[in-house]
PDB file of C-alpha atoms in Angstrom:
ATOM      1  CA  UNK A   4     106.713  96.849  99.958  1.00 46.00           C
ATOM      2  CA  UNK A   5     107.086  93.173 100.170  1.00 60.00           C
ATOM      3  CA  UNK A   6     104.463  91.822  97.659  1.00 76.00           C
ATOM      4  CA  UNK A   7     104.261  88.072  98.916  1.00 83.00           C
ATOM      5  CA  UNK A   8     103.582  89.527 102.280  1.00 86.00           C
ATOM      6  CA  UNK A   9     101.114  91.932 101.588  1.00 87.00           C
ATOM      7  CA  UNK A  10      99.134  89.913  99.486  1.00 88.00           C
ATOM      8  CA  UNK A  11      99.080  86.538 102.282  1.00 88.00           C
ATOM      9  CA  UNK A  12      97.600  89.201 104.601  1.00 90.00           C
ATOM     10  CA  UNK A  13      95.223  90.750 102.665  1.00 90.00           C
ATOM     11  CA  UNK A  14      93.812  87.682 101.478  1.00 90.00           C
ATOM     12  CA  UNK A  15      94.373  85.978 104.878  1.00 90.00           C
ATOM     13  CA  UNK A  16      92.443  89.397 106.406  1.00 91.00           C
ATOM     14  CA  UNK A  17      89.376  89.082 103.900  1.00 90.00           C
ATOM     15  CA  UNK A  18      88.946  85.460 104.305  1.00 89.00           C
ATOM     16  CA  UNK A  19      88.735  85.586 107.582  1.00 89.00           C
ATOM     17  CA  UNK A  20      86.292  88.310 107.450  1.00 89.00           C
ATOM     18  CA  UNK A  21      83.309  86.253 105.664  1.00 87.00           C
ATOM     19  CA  UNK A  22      81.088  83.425 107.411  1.00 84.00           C
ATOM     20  CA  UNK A  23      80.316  80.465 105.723  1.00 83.00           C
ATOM     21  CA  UNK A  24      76.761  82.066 105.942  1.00 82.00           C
ATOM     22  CA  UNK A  25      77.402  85.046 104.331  1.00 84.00           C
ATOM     23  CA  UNK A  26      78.720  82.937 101.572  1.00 82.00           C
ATOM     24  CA  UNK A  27      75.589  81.148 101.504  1.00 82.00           C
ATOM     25  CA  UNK A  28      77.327  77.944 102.540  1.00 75.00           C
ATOM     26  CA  UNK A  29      75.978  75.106 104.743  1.00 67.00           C
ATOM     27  CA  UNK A  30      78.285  74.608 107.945  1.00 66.00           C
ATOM     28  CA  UNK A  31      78.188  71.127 109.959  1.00 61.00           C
ATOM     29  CA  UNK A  32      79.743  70.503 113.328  1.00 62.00           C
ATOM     30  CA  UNK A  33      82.159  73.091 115.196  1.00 70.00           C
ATOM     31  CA  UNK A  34      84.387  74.779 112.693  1.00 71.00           C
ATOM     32  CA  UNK A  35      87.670  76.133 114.686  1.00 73.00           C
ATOM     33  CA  UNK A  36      87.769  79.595 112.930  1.00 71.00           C
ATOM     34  CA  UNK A  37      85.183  81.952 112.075  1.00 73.00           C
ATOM     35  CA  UNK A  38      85.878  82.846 108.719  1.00 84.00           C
ATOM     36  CA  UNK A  39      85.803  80.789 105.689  1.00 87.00           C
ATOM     37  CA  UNK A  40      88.327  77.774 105.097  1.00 85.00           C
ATOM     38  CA  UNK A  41      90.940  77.625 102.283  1.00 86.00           C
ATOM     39  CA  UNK A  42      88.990  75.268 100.402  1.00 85.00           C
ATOM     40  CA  UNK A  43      85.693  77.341 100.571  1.00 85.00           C
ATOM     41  CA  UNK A  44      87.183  79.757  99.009  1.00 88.00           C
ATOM     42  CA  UNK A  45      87.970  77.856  96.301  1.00 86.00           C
ATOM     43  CA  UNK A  46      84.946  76.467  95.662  1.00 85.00           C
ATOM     44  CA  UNK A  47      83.385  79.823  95.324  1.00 87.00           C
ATOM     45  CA  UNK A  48      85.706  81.004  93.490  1.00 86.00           C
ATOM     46  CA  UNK A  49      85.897  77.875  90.798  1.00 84.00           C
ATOM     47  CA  UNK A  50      89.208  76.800  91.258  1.00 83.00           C
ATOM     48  CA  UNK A  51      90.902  73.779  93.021  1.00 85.00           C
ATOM     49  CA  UNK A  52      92.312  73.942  96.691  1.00 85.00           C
ATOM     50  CA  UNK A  53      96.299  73.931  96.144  1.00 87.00           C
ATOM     51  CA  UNK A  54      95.881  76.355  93.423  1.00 87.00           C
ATOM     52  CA  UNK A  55      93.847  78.760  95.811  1.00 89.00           C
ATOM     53  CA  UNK A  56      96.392  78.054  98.597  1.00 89.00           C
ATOM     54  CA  UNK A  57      99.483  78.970  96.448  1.00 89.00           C
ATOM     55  CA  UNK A  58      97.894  82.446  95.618  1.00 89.00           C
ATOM     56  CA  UNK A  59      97.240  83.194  98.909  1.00 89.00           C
ATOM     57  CA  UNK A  60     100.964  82.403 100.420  1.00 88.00           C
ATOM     58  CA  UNK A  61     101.688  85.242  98.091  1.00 87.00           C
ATOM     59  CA  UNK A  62     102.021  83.755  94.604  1.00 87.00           C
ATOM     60  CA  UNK A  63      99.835  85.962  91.922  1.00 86.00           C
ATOM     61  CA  UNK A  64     102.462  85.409  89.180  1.00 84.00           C
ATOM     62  CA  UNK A  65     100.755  84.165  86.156  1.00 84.00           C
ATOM     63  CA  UNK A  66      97.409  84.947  87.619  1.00 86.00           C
ATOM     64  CA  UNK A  67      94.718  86.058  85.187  1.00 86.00           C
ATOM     65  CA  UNK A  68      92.164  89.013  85.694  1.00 87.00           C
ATOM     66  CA  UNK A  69      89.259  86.166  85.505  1.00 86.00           C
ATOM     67  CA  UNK A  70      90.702  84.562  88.401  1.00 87.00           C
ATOM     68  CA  UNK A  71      90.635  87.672  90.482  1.00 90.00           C
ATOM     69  CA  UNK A  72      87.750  88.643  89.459  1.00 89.00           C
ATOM     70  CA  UNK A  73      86.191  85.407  90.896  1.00 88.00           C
ATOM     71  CA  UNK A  74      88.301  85.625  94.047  1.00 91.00           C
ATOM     72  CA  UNK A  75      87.052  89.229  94.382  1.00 90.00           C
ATOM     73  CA  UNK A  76      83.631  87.643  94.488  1.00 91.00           C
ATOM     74  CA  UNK A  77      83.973  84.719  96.724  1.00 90.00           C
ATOM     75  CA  UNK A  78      85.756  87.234  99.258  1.00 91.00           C
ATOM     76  CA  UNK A  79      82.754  89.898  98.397  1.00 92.00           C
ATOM     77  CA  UNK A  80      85.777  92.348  98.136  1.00 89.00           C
ATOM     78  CA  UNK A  81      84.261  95.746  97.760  1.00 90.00           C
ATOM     79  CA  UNK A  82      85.193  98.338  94.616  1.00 89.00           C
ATOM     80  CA  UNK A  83      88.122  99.623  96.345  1.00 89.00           C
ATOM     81  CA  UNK A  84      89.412  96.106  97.607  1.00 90.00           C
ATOM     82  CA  UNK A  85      88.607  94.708  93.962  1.00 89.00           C
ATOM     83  CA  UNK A  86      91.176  97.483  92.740  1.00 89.00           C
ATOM     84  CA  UNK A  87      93.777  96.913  94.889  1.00 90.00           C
ATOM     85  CA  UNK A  88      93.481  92.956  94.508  1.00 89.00           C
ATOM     86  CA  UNK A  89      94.281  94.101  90.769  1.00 88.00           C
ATOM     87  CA  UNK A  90      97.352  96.051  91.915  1.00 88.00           C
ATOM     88  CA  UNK A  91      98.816  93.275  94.178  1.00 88.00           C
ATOM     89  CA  UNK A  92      98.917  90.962  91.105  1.00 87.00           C
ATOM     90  CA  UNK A  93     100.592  93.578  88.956  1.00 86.00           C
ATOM     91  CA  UNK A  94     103.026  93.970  91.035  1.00 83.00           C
ATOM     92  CA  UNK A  95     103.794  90.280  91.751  1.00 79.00           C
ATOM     93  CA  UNK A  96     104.198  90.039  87.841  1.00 75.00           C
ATOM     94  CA  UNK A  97     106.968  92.538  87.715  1.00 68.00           C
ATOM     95  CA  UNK A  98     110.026  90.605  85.608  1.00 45.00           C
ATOM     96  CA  UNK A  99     112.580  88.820  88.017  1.00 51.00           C
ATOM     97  CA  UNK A 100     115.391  91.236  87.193  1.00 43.00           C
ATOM     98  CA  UNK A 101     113.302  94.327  88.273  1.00 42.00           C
ATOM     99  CA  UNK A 102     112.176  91.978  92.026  1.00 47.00           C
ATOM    100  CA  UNK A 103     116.172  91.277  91.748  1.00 47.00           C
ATOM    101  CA  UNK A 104     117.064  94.590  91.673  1.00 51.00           C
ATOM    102  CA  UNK A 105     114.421  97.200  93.852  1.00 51.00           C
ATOM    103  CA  UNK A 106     114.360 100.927  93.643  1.00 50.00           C
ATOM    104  CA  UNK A 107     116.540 102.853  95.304  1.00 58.00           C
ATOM    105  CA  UNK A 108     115.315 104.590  98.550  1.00 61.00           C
ATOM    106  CA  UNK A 109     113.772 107.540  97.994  1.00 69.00           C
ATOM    107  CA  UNK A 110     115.160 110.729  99.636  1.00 76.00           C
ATOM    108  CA  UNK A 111     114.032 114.243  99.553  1.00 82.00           C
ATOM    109  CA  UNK A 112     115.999 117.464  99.082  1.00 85.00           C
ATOM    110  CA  UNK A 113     117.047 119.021 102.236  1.00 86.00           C
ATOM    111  CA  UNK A 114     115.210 122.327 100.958  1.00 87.00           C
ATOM    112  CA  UNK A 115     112.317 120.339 101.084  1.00 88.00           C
ATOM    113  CA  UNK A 116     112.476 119.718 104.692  1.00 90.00           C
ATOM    114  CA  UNK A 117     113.107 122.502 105.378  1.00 90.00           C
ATOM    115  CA  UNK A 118     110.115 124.001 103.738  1.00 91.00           C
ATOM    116  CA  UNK A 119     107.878 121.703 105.040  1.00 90.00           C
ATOM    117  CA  UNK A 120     109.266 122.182 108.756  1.00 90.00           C
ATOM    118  CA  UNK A 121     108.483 126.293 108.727  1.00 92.00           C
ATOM    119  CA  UNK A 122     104.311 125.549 107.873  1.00 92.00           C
ATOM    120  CA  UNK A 123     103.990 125.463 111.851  1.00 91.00           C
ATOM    121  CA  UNK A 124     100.580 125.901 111.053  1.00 92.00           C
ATOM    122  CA  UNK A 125      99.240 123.072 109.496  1.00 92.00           C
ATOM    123  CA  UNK A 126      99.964 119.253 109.205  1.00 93.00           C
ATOM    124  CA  UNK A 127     101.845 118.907 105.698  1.00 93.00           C
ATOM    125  CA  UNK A 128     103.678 115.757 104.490  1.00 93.00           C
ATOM    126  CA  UNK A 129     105.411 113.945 101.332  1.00 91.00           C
ATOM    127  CA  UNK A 130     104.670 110.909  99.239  1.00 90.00           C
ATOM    128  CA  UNK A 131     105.657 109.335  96.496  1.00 86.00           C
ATOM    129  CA  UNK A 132     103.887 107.286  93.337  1.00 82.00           C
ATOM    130  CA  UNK A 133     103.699 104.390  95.406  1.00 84.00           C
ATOM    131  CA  UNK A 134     102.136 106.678  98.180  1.00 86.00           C
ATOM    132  CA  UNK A 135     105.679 105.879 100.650  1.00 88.00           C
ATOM    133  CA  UNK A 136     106.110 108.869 103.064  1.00 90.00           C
ATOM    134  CA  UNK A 137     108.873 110.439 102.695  1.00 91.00           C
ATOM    135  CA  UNK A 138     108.653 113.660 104.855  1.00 92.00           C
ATOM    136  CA  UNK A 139     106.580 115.212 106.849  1.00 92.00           C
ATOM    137  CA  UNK A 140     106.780 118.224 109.404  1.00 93.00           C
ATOM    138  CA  UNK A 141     105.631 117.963 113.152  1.00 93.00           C
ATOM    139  CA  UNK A 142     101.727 118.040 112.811  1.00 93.00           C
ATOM    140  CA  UNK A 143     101.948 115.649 110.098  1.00 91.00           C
ATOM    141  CA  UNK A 144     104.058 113.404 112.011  1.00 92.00           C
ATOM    142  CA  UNK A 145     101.569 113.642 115.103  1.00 92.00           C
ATOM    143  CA  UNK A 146      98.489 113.328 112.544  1.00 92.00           C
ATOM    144  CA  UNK A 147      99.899 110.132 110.718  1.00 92.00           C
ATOM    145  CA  UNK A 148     101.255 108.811 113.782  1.00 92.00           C
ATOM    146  CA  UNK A 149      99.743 105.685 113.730  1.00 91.00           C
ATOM    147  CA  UNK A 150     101.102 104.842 110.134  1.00 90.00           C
ATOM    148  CA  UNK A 151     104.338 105.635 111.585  1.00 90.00           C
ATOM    149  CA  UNK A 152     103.581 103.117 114.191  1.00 89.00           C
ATOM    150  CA  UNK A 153     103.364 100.527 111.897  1.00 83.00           C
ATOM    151  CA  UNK A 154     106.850  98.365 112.019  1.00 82.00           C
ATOM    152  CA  UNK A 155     106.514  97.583 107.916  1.00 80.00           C
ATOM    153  CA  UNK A 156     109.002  99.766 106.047  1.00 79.00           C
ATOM    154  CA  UNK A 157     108.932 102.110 104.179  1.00 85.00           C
ATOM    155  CA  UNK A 158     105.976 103.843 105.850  1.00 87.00           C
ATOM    156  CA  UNK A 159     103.116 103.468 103.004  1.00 88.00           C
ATOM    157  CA  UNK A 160      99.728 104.873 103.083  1.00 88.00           C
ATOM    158  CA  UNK A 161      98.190 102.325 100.828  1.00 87.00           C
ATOM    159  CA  UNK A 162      99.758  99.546 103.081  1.00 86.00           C
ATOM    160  CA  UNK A 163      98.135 100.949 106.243  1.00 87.00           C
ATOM    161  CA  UNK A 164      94.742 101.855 104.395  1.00 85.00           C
ATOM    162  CA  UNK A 165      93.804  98.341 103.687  1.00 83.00           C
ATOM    163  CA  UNK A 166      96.126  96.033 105.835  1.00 84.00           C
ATOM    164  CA  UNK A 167      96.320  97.823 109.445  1.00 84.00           C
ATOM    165  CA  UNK A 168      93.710  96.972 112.157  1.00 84.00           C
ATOM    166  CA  UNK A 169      94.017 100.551 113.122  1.00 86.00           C
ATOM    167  CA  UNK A 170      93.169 102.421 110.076  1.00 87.00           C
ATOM    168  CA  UNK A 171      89.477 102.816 110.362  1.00 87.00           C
ATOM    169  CA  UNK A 172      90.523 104.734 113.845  1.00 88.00           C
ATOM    170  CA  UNK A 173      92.667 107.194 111.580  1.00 89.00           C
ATOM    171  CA  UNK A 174      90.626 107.609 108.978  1.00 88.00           C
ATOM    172  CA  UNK A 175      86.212 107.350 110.130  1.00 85.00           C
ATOM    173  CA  UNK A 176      85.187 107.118 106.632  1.00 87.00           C
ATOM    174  CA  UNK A 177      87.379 104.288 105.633  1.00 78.00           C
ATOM    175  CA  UNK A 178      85.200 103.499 102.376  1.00 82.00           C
ATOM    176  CA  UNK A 179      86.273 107.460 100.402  1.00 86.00           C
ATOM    177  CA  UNK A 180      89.815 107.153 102.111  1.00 85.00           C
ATOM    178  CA  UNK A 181      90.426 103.934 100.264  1.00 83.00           C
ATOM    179  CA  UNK A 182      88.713 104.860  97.311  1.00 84.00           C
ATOM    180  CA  UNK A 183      91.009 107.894  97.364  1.00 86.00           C
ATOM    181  CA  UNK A 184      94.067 106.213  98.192  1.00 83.00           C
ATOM    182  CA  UNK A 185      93.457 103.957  95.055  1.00 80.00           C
ATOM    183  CA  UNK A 186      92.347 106.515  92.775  1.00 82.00           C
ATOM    184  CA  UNK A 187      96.476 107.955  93.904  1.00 81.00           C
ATOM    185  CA  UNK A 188      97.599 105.174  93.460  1.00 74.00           C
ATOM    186  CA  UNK A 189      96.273 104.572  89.767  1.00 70.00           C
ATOM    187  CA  UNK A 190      96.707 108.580  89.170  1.00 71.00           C
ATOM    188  CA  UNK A 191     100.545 107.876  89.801  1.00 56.00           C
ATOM    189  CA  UNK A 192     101.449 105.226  87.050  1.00 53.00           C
ATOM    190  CA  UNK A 193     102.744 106.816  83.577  1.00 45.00           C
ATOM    191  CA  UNK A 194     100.446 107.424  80.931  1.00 43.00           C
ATOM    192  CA  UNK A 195     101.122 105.235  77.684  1.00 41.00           C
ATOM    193  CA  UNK A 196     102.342 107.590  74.949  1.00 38.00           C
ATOM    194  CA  UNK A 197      99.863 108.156  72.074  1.00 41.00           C
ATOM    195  CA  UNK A 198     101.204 108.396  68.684  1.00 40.00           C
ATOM    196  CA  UNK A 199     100.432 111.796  67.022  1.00 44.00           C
ATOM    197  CA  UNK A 200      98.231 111.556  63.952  1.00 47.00           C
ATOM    198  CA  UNK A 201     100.380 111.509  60.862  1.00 44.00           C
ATOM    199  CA  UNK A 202      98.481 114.047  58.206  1.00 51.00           C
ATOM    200  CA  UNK A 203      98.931 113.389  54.793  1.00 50.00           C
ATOM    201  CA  UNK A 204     101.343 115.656  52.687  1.00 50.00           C
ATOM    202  CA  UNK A 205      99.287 117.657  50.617  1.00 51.00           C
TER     203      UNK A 205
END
């Protein structure tokens, strides 16, 4: 996924979302978009204008979990939201060398494929750790269609859950589907490794 992207439209999207009275903020004269301004958010969220503005054409490097917390606040981001506000800034603070160099694209085995084409029966797909599908058989192609429909590549379930217009049509109870989709999402990363105890020789 394209992190500056993603995050410019997801904080674009929620923005947007809130009225100045839902914010609890006085409005004067005709304002030209519904939502709240740059600036407002901002204000709400305790920091200055440019430095709001530069996080939300993409730039989270650097940020600190304080900050997004009090973005998460002014943009009354809900639990799910919160968490993947989190995961956008993680991601923008990957190192340069690993944004330099991305992941190859994931393929599956053509056994795979093939096992997934003979379940006629039911819709069955593929994903990886960053929930990017990879396969799917007919019914899951015709059940996820409108994922597929979406021109950002690779086709990614977390990218359609909270950024696509369309997703509350695909999935009616949007709120568990993107609690699910981050609970995947943080269910995916690896585990630190725990040291083992050392016992004393006896």
């Amino acid at each position: 996924m394209d992190s500056r992207n993603d995050i410019r439209e997801f904080l674009a999207t929620r923005r947007a979302r809130i009225t100045p009275q839902q914010a609890g903020l006085a409005t004067y004269g005709r304002r030209r978009v519904p939502g709240l301004r740059r600036e407002e958010v901002a204000v709400l969220a305790g920091v200055s204008t440019d430095y709001y503005a530069q996080l939300e054409r993409g730039n989270l490097t650097g940020v600190s979990d304080s900050v997004l917390d009090a973005i998460a606040r002014a943009l009354q981001l809900d639990e799910a939201e919160h968490a993947h506000l989190h995961d956008l800034a993680r991601a923008a603070n990957t190192t340069p060398h690993s944004r330099r160099r991305p992941a190859p694209k994931q393929q599956i085995r053509p056994v795979v494929q093939r096992i997934l084409d003979g379940l006629t029966a039911l819709p069955a797909i593929v994903l990886n750790g960053r929930l990017d599908l990879l396969a799917a058989n007919r019914l899951g192609v015709a059940l996820y269609s409108p994922v597929y429909a979406d021109p950002s590549r690779p086709v990614n379930l977390a990218r359609f859950a909270f950024l696509n217009p369309h997703a509350p049509a695909l999935y009616p109870n949007w709120d568990d589907a993107a609690n699910t989709t981050v609970a995947m999402l943080h269910r995916s990363r690896p585990q630190p490794l725990r040291p083992r105890p050392v016992r004393p020789h006896r």
